[in-house]
Short mmCIF file of C-alpha atoms in Angstrom, two decimals:
data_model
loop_
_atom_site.label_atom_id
_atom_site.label_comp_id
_atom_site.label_asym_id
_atom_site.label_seq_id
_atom_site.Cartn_x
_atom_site.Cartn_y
_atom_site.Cartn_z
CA UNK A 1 0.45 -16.33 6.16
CA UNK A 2 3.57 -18.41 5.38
CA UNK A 3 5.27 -15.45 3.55
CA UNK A 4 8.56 -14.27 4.63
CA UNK A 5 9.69 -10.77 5.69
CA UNK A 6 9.57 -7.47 3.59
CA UNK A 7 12.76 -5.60 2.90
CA UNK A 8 12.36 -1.71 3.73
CA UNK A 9 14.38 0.86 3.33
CA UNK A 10 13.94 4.02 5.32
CA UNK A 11 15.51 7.33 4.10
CA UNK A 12 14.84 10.99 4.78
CA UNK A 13 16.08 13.89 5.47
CA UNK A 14 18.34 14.50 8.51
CA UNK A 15 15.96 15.93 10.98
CA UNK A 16 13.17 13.87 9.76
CA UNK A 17 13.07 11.88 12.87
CA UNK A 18 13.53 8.39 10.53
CA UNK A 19 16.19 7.08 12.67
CA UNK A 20 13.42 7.43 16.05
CA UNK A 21 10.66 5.92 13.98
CA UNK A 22 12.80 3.20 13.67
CA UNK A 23 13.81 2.20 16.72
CA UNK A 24 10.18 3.16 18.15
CA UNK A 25 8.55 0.47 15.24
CA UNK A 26 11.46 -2.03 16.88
CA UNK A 27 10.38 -1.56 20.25
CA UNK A 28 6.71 -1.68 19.84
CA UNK A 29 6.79 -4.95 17.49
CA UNK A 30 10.07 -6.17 18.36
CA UNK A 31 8.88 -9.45 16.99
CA UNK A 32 7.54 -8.45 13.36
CA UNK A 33 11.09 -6.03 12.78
CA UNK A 34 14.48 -6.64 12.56
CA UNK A 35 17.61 -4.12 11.92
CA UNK A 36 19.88 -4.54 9.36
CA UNK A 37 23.57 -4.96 11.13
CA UNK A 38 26.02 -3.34 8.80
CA UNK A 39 29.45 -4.38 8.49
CA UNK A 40 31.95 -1.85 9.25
CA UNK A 41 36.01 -1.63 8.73
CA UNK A 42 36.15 1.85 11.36
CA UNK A 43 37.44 0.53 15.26
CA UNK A 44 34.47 -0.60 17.75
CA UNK A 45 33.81 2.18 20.22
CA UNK A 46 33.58 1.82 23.99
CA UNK A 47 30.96 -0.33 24.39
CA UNK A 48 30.12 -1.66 21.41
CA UNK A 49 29.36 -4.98 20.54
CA UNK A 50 29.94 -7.37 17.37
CA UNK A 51 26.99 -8.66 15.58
CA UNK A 52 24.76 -5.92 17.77
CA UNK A 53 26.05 -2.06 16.47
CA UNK A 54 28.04 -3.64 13.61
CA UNK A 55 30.00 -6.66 12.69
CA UNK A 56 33.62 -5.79 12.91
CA UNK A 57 36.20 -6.96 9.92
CA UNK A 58 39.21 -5.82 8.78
CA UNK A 59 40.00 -3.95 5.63
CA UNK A 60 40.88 -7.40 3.55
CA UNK A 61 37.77 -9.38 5.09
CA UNK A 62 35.79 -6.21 3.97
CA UNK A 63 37.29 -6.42 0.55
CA UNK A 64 37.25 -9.96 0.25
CA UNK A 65 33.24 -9.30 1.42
CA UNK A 66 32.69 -7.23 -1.97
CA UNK A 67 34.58 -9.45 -4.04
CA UNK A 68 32.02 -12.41 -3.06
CA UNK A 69 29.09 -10.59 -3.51
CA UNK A 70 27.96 -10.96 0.05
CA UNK A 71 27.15 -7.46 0.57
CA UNK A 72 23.67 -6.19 -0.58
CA UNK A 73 25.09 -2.26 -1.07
CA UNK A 74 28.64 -0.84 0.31
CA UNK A 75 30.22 2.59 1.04
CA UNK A 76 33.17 4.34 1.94
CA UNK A 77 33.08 7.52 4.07
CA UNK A 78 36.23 8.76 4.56
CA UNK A 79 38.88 5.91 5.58
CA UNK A 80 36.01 3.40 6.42
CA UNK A 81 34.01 0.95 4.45
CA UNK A 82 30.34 0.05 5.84
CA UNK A 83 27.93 -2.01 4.04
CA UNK A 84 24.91 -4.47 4.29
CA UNK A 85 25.64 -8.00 4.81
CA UNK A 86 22.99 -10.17 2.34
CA UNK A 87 23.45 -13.40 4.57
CA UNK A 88 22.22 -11.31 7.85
CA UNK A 89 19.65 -9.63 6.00
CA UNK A 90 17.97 -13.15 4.64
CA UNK A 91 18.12 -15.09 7.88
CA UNK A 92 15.90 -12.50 9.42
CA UNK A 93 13.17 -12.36 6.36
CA UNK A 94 13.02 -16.13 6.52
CA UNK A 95 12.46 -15.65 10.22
CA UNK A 96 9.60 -13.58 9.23
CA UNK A 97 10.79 -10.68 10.39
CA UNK A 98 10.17 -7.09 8.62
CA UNK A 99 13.78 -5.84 8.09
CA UNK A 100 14.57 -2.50 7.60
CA UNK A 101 17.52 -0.31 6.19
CA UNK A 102 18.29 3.18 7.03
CA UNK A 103 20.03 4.23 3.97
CA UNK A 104 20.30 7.08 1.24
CA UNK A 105 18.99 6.87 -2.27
CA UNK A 106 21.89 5.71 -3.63
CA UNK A 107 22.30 2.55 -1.71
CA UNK A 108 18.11 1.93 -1.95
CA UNK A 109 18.60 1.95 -5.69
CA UNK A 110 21.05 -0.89 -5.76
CA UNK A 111 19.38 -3.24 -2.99
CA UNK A 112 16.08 -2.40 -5.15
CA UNK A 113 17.85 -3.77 -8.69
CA UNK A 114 18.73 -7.12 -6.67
CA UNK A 115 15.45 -7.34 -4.57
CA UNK A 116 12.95 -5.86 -6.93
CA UNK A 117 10.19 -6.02 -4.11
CA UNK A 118 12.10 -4.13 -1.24
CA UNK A 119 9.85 -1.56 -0.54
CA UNK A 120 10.72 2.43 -0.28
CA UNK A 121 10.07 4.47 2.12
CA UNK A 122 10.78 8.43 2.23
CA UNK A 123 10.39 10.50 5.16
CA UNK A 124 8.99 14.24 5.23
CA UNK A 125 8.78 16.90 8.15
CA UNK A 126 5.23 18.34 7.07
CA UNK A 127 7.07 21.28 5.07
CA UNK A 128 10.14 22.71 4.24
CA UNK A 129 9.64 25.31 6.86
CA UNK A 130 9.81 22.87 9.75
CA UNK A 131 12.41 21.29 8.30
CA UNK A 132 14.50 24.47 8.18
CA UNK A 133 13.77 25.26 11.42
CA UNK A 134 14.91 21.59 12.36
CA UNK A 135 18.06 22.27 11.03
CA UNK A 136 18.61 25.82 11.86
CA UNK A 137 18.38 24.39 15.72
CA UNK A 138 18.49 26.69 18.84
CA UNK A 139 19.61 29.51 16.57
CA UNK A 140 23.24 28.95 17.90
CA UNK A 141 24.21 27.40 14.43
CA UNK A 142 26.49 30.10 12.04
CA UNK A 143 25.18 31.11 9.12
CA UNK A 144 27.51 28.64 7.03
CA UNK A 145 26.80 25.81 8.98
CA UNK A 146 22.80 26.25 8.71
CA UNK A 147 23.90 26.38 4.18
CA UNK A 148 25.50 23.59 4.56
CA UNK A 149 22.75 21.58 6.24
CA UNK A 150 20.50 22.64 3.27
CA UNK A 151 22.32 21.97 0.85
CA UNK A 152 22.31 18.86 2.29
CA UNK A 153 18.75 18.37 2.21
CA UNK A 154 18.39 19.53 -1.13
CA UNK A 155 21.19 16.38 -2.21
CA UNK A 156 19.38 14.05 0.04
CA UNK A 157 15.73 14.67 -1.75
CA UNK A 158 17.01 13.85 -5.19
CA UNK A 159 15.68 11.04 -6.71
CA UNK A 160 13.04 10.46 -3.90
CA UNK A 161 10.53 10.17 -6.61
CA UNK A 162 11.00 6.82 -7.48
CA UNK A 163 10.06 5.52 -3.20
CA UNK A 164 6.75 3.44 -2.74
CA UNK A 165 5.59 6.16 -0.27
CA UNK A 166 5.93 9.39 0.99
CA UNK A 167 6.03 9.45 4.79
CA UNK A 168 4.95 12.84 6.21
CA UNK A 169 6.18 12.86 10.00
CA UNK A 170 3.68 15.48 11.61
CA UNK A 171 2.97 13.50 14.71
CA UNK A 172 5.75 11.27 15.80
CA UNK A 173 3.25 8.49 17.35
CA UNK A 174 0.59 9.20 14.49
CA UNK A 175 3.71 8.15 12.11
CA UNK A 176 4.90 5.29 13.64
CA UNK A 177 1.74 3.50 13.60
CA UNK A 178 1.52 4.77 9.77
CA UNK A 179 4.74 3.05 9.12
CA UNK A 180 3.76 0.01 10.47
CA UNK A 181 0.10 0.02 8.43
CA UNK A 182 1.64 0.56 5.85
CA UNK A 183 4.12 -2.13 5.88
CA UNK A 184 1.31 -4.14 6.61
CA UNK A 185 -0.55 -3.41 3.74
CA UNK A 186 1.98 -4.18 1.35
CA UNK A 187 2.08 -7.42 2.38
CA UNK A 188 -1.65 -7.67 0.93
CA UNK A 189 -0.33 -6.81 -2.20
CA UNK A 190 -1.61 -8.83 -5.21
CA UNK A 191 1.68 -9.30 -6.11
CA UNK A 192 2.86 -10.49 -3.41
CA UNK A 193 -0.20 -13.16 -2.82
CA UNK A 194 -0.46 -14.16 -6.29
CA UNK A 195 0.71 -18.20 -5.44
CA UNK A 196 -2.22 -17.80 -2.72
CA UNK A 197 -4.99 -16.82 -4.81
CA UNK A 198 -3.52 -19.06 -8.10
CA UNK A 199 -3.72 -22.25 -5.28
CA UNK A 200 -7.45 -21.01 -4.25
CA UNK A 201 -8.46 -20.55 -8.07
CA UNK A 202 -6.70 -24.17 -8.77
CA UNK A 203 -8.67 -25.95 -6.20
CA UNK A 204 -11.82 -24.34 -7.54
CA UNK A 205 -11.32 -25.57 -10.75
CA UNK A 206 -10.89 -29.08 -9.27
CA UNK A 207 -13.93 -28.89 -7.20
CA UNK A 208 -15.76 -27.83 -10.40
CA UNK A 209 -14.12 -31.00 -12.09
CA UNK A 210 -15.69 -33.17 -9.36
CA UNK A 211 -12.19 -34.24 -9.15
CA UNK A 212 -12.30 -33.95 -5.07
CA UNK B 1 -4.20 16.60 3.69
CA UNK B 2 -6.27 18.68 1.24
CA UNK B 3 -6.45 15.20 -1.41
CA UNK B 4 -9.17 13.92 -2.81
CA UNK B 5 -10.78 11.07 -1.95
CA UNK B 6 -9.80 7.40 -3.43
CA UNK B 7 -12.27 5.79 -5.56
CA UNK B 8 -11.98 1.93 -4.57
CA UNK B 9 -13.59 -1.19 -6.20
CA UNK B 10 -13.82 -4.18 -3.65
CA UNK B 11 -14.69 -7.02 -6.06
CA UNK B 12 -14.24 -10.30 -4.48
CA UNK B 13 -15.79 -13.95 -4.22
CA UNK B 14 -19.81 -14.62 -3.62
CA UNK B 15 -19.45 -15.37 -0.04
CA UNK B 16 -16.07 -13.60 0.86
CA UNK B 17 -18.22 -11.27 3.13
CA UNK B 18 -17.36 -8.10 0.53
CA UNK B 19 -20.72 -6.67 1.09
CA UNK B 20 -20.07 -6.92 5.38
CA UNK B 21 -16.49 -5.33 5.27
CA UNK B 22 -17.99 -2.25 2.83
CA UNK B 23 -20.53 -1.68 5.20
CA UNK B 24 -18.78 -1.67 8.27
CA UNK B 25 -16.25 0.77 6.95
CA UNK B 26 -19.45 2.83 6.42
CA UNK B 27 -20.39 2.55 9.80
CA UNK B 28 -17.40 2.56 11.52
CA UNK B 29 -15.94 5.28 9.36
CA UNK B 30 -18.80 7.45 8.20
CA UNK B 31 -16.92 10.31 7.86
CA UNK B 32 -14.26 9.02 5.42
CA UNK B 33 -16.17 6.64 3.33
CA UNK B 34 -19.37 6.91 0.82
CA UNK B 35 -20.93 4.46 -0.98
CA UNK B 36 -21.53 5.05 -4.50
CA UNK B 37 -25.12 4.99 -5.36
CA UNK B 38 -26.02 2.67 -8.90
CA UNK B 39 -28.37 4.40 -11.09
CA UNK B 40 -31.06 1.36 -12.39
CA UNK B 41 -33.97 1.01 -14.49
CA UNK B 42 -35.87 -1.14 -12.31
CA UNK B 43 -38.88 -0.37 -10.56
CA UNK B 44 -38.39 0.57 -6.91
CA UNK B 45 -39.02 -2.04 -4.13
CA UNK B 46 -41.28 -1.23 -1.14
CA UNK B 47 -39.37 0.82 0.99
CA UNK B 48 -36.42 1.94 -1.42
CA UNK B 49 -35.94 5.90 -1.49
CA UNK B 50 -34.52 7.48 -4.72
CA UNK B 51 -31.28 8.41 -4.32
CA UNK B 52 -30.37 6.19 -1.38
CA UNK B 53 -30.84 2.77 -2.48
CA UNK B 54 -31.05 3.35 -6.61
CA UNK B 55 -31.53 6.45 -8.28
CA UNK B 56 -34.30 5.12 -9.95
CA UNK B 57 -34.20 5.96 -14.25
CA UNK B 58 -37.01 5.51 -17.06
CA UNK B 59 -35.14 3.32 -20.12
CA UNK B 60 -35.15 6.33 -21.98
CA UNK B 61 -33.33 8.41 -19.19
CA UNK B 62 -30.41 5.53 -18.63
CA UNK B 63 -30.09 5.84 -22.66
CA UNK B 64 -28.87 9.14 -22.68
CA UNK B 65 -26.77 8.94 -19.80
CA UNK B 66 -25.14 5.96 -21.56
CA UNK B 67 -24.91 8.64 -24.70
CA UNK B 68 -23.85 11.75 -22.73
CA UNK B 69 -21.00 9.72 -20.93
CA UNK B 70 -22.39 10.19 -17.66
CA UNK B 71 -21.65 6.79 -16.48
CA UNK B 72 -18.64 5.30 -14.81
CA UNK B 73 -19.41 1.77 -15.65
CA UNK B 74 -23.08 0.21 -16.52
CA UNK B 75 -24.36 -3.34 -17.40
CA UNK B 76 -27.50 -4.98 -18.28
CA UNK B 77 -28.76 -7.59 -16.15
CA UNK B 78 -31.91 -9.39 -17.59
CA UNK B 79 -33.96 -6.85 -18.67
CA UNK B 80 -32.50 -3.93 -16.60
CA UNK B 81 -29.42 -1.30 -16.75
CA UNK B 82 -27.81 -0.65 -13.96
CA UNK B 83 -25.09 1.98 -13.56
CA UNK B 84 -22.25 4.06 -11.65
CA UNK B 85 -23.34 7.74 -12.25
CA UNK B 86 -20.20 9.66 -12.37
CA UNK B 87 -20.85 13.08 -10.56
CA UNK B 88 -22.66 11.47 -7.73
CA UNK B 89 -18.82 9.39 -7.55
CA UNK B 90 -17.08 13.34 -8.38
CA UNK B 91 -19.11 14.98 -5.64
CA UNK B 92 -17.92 12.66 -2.95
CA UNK B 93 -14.54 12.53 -4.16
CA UNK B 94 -14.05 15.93 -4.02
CA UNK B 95 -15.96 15.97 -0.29
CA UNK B 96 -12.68 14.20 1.00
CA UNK B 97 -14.08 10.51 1.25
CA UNK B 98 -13.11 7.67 -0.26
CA UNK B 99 -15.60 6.06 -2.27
CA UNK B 100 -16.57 2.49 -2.66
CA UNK B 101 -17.84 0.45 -5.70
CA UNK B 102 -18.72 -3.03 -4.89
CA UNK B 103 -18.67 -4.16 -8.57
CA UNK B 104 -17.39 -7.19 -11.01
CA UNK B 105 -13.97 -7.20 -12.52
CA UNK B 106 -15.45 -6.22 -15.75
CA UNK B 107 -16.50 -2.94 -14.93
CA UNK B 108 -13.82 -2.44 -12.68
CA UNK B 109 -11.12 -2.77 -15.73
CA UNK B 110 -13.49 0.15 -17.45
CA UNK B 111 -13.28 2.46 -14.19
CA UNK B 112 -9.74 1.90 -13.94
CA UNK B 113 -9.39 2.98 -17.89
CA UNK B 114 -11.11 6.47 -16.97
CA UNK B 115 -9.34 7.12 -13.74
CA UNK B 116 -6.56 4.66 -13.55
CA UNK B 117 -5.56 5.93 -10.28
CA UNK B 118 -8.80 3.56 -8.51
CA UNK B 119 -7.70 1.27 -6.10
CA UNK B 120 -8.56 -2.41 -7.41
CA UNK B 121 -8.98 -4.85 -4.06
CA UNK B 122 -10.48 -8.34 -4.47
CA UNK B 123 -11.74 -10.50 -1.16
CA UNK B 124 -11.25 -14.01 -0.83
CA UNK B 125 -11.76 -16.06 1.77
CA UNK B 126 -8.82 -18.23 3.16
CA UNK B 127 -8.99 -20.70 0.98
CA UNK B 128 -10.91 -23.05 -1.80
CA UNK B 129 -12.59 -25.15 1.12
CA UNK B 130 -13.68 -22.22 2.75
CA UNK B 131 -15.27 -21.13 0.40
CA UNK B 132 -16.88 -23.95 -0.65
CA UNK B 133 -18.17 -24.52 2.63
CA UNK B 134 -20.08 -21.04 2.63
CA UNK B 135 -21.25 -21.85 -0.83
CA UNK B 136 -22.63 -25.41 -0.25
CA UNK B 137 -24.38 -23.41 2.59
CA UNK B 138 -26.34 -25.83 4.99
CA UNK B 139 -26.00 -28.56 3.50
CA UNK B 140 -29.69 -28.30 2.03
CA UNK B 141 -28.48 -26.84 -1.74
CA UNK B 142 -28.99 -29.39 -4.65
CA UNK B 143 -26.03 -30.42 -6.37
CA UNK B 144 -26.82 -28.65 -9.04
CA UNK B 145 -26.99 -25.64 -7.49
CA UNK B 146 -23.42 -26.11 -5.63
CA UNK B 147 -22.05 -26.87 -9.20
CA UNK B 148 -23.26 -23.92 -10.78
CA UNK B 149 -21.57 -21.91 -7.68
CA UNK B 150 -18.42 -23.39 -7.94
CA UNK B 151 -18.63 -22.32 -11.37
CA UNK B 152 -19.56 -18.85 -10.66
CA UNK B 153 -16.75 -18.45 -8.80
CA UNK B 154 -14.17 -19.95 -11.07
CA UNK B 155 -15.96 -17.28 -13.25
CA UNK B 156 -15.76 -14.20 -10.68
CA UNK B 157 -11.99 -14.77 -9.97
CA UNK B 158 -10.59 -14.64 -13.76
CA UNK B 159 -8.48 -11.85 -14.14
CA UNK B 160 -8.50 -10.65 -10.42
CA UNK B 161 -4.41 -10.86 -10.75
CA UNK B 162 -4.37 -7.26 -11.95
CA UNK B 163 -6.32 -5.97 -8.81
CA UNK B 164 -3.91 -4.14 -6.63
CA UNK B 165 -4.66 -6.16 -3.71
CA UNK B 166 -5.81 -9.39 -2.55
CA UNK B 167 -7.33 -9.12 0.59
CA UNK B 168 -8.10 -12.53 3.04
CA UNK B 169 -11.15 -12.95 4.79
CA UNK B 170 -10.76 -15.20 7.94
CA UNK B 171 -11.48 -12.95 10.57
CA UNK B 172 -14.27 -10.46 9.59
CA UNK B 173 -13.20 -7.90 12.04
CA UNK B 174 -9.26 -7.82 11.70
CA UNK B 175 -9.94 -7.85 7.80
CA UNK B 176 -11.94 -4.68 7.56
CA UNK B 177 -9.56 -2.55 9.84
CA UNK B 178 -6.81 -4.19 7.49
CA UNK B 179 -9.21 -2.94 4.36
CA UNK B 180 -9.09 0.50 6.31
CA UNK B 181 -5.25 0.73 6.57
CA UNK B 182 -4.48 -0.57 2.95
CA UNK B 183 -7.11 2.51 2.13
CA UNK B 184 -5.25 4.91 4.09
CA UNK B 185 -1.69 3.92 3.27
CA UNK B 186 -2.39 3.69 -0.44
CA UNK B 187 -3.07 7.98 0.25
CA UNK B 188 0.76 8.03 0.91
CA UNK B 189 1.91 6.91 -1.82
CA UNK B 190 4.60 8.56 -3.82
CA UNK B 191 2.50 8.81 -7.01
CA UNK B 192 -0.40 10.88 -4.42
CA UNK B 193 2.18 12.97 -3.50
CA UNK B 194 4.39 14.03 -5.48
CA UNK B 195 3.08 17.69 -5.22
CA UNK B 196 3.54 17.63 -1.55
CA UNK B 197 7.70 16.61 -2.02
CA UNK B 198 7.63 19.01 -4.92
CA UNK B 199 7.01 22.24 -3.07
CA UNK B 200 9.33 21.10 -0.27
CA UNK B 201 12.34 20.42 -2.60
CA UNK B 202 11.45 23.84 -4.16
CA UNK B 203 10.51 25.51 -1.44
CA UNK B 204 14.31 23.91 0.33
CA UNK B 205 15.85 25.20 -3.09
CA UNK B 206 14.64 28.81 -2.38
CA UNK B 207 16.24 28.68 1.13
CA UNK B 208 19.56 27.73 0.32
CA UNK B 209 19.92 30.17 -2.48
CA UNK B 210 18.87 32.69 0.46
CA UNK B 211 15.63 33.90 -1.35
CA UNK B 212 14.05 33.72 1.90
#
């Protein structure tokens, strides 16, 4: 097919293991994915590289960045901006390549109202009981800390209605692969093939026409 | 999971190889798939078993099941009714697998209007001269005949836009595992699930207000 890359976005809860089915779909198909690079205002770390963890810019490029529209969704934790470049982003669909976003709801709602067909993807532990028990750790955790985390996961559910899928990470392999499928199903999606079949039903017509 | 099966409808081109692809999923996959069995009024063939092939109905029995609503979709074809009984369909569903009609869009639009959550696929092969090629056969058809093919399939296309997904022929194999995955993806979507995120949001809900 001559189609370009799907946008996904990938969000979970913490302790849903989204961030290792990431990098696992990356390494096993390295050349149907591609990470999103976000742009960052915070300091590079020791050994951290531009254009490869994040694309370093000052406060006033970042700015400057928003002002432009170049970023596809932004946000500021603390003193630090850190957003999706769009320009990145496109070069890699039109290079065919699957790209995919970990973000939160909030930032897969905006990239969906300017790319209507990025595709949504929430991940699940298999219940809420594994996921507490995710969370709750070695049982070295205090009792506030553990809250906290839940409370979390309670914010970080809301809204997941509105995702293509839910992802239900049982089996870490078993879920990769699942990923993957069904990334590769969507792109089977009438709506996404409807030039190819409107071409097929054209030439039809012409054949019936005796026209070639 | 403790779902349902999927009710599917693989529609598709005379010579797209839909019949092939439903049968190897049989085969390959007999423990997730049935094939829905047509209720007809025609006489049995030598060899045909009621209830495997047809189950086989007087005029006067296919009447009433038209009147008592037991039928998913019927048509009349010459001077025979043939038929989709709908708690043969039920009965599988509710066995776990995933049941395929190989029917025409028109009775696929009625399925869909009594359980609009049936998965809609249409087969094509690659392209107009592909198909054309398969149609014109050996080259041993009349013109005639070709014509009236071509227009047959102008015929058996119209309206296939509002099928969920168009699936492409070209390698028999690779397209009926890809029939497989889009079958077993479309089980996670959100929509099929939203009881599954709706006890663990609950369930996380209880948790943090320490109810358990």
């Amino acid at each position: 097919m001559n189609d370009t890359g799907l946008l996904i976005v990938l969000s979970g809860f913490s302790g849903s293991g989204k961030g290792t089915i990431m990098n696992r779909l990356l390494s096993r198909y390295p050349e149907q994915y591609a990470l999103s690079v976000s742009a960052t205002t915070r300091q590079p770390r020791a050994g951290e590289t531009e254009g490869k963890e994040y694309f370093f810019k000052t406060k006033e490029e970042f700015l400057r960045m928003i002002e432009q529209n170049e970023l596809l969704e932004y946000a500021q934790y603390v003193d630090n901006y850190y957003g999706t470049p769009k320009t990145y982003v496109k070069e890699q669909l039109e290079a065919h390549k699957n790209v995919i976003l970990e973000i939160e709801i909030q930032g897969a709602l905006k990239i969906r109202e300017q790319f209507p067909e990025t595709l949504l993807l929430f991940v699940t532990p298999p219940s809420a009981e594994v996921l507490k028990n995710r969370l709750t750790g070695r049982g070295t955790e205090s009792e506030e800390v553990i809250h906290s985390r839940l409370v979390r996961a309670v914010e970080e559910a809301d809204g997941c209605e509105v995702y293509d899928y839910l992802v239900i990470n049982d089996d870490l392999d078993a879920c990769v692969e699942e990923v993957h499928h069904i990334i590769l199903s969507e792109r089977s999606r009438m709506e996404r093939r409807l030039s190819t079949i409107e071409t097929i039903k054209n030439q039809l017509k012409q054949y019936v026409k005796g026209e070639k």
